[in-house]
Amino acid sequence: MTQERKKYDPAFKRQAVELSKDRKNLSELARELGIKVTLLYKWRKEFEAFESGSFPGNGN
């Protein structure tokens, strides 16, 4: 049985990145948001690199 990947919209990703700037414990934040901490780190890295151009598309 295949598992379908979750899709997150750009607004959710930006909000998660903004919240992560104020928090010290990113593992706890990721748990609260229902995502893996590695995904949060990936989004932060992408946002640092591309700022407003990050997260193009419709969640793919």
PDB file of C-alpha atoms in Angstrom:
ATOM      1  CA  MET A   1       0.000   0.000   0.000  1.00  0.00           C
ATOM      2  CA  THR A   2       1.444   3.345  -1.022  1.00  0.00           C
ATOM      3  CA  GLN A   3       1.321   6.332   1.232  1.00  0.00           C
ATOM      4  CA  GLU A   4       0.407   9.682  -0.292  1.00  0.00           C
ATOM      5  CA  ARG A   5       2.734  12.587   0.419  1.00  0.00           C
ATOM      6  CA  LYS A   6       1.354  15.545   2.314  1.00  0.00           C
ATOM      7  CA  LYS A   7       1.298  18.891   0.526  1.00  0.00           C
ATOM      8  CA  TYR A   8       1.766  22.130   2.422  1.00  0.00           C
ATOM      9  CA  ASP A   9       0.810  25.487   0.966  1.00  0.00           C
ATOM     10  CA  PRO A  10       3.385  28.302   0.807  1.00  0.00           C
ATOM     11  CA  ALA A  11       1.590  30.323   3.499  1.00  0.00           C
ATOM     12  CA  PHE A  12       1.905  27.448   5.981  1.00  0.00           C
ATOM     13  CA  LYS A  13       5.596  27.069   5.162  1.00  0.00           C
ATOM     14  CA  ARG A  14       6.291  30.785   5.615  1.00  0.00           C
ATOM     15  CA  GLN A  15       4.390  30.811   8.897  1.00  0.00           C
ATOM     16  CA  ALA A  16       6.349  27.791  10.135  1.00  0.00           C
ATOM     17  CA  VAL A  17       9.637  29.502   9.232  1.00  0.00           C
ATOM     18  CA  GLU A  18       8.589  32.715  10.982  1.00  0.00           C
ATOM     19  CA  LEU A  19       7.583  30.795  14.117  1.00  0.00           C
ATOM     20  CA  SER A  20      10.902  28.934  14.082  1.00  0.00           C
ATOM     21  CA  LYS A  21      12.823  32.217  14.295  1.00  0.00           C
ATOM     22  CA  ASP A  22      11.350  32.925  17.725  1.00  0.00           C
ATOM     23  CA  ARG A  23      11.610  29.410  19.154  1.00  0.00           C
ATOM     24  CA  LYS A  24      14.648  27.704  20.618  1.00  0.00           C
ATOM     25  CA  ASN A  25      13.292  24.152  20.557  1.00  0.00           C
ATOM     26  CA  LEU A  26      12.540  23.389  16.905  1.00  0.00           C
ATOM     27  CA  SER A  27      11.681  19.762  17.626  1.00  0.00           C
ATOM     28  CA  GLU A  28       8.826  20.873  19.845  1.00  0.00           C
ATOM     29  CA  LEU A  29       7.583  23.362  17.233  1.00  0.00           C
ATOM     30  CA  ALA A  30       7.666  20.716  14.506  1.00  0.00           C
ATOM     31  CA  ARG A  31       5.669  18.384  16.737  1.00  0.00           C
ATOM     32  CA  GLU A  32       3.092  21.128  17.347  1.00  0.00           C
ATOM     33  CA  LEU A  33       2.788  21.773  13.606  1.00  0.00           C
ATOM     34  CA  GLY A  34       2.575  18.082  12.786  1.00  0.00           C
ATOM     35  CA  ILE A  35       5.671  17.986  10.597  1.00  0.00           C
ATOM     36  CA  LYS A  36       9.105  16.420  10.837  1.00  0.00           C
ATOM     37  CA  VAL A  37      11.879  18.604  12.202  1.00  0.00           C
ATOM     38  CA  THR A  38      14.030  17.865   9.139  1.00  0.00           C
ATOM     39  CA  LEU A  39      11.311  19.370   6.953  1.00  0.00           C
ATOM     40  CA  LEU A  40      11.310  22.513   9.073  1.00  0.00           C
ATOM     41  CA  TYR A  41      15.088  22.831   8.710  1.00  0.00           C
ATOM     42  CA  LYS A  42      14.733  22.352   4.932  1.00  0.00           C
ATOM     43  CA  TRP A  43      12.115  25.105   4.708  1.00  0.00           C
ATOM     44  CA  ARG A  44      14.284  27.461   6.790  1.00  0.00           C
ATOM     45  CA  LYS A  45      17.273  26.842   4.540  1.00  0.00           C
ATOM     46  CA  GLU A  46      15.202  27.438   1.400  1.00  0.00           C
ATOM     47  CA  PHE A  47      13.722  30.628   2.843  1.00  0.00           C
ATOM     48  CA  GLU A  48      17.192  31.958   3.733  1.00  0.00           C
ATOM     49  CA  ALA A  49      18.391  31.303   0.192  1.00  0.00           C
ATOM     50  CA  PHE A  50      15.439  32.640  -1.792  1.00  0.00           C
ATOM     51  CA  GLU A  51      13.446  34.856   0.646  1.00  0.00           C
ATOM     52  CA  SER A  52      10.290  35.989  -1.191  1.00  0.00           C
ATOM     53  CA  GLY A  53      10.910  33.635  -4.130  1.00  0.00           C
ATOM     54  CA  SER A  54      10.866  30.554  -1.949  1.00  0.00           C
ATOM     55  CA  PHE A  55       8.066  27.997  -1.994  1.00  0.00           C
ATOM     56  CA  PRO A  56       6.785  28.460  -5.562  1.00  0.00           C
ATOM     57  CA  GLY A  57       3.919  26.372  -6.853  1.00  0.00           C
ATOM     58  CA  ASN A  58       0.870  24.983  -5.134  1.00  0.00           C
ATOM     59  CA  GLY A  59       2.402  22.758  -2.473  1.00  0.00           C
ATOM     60  CA  ASN A  60       4.305  20.415  -4.767  1.00  0.00           C
TER      61      ASN A  60
END
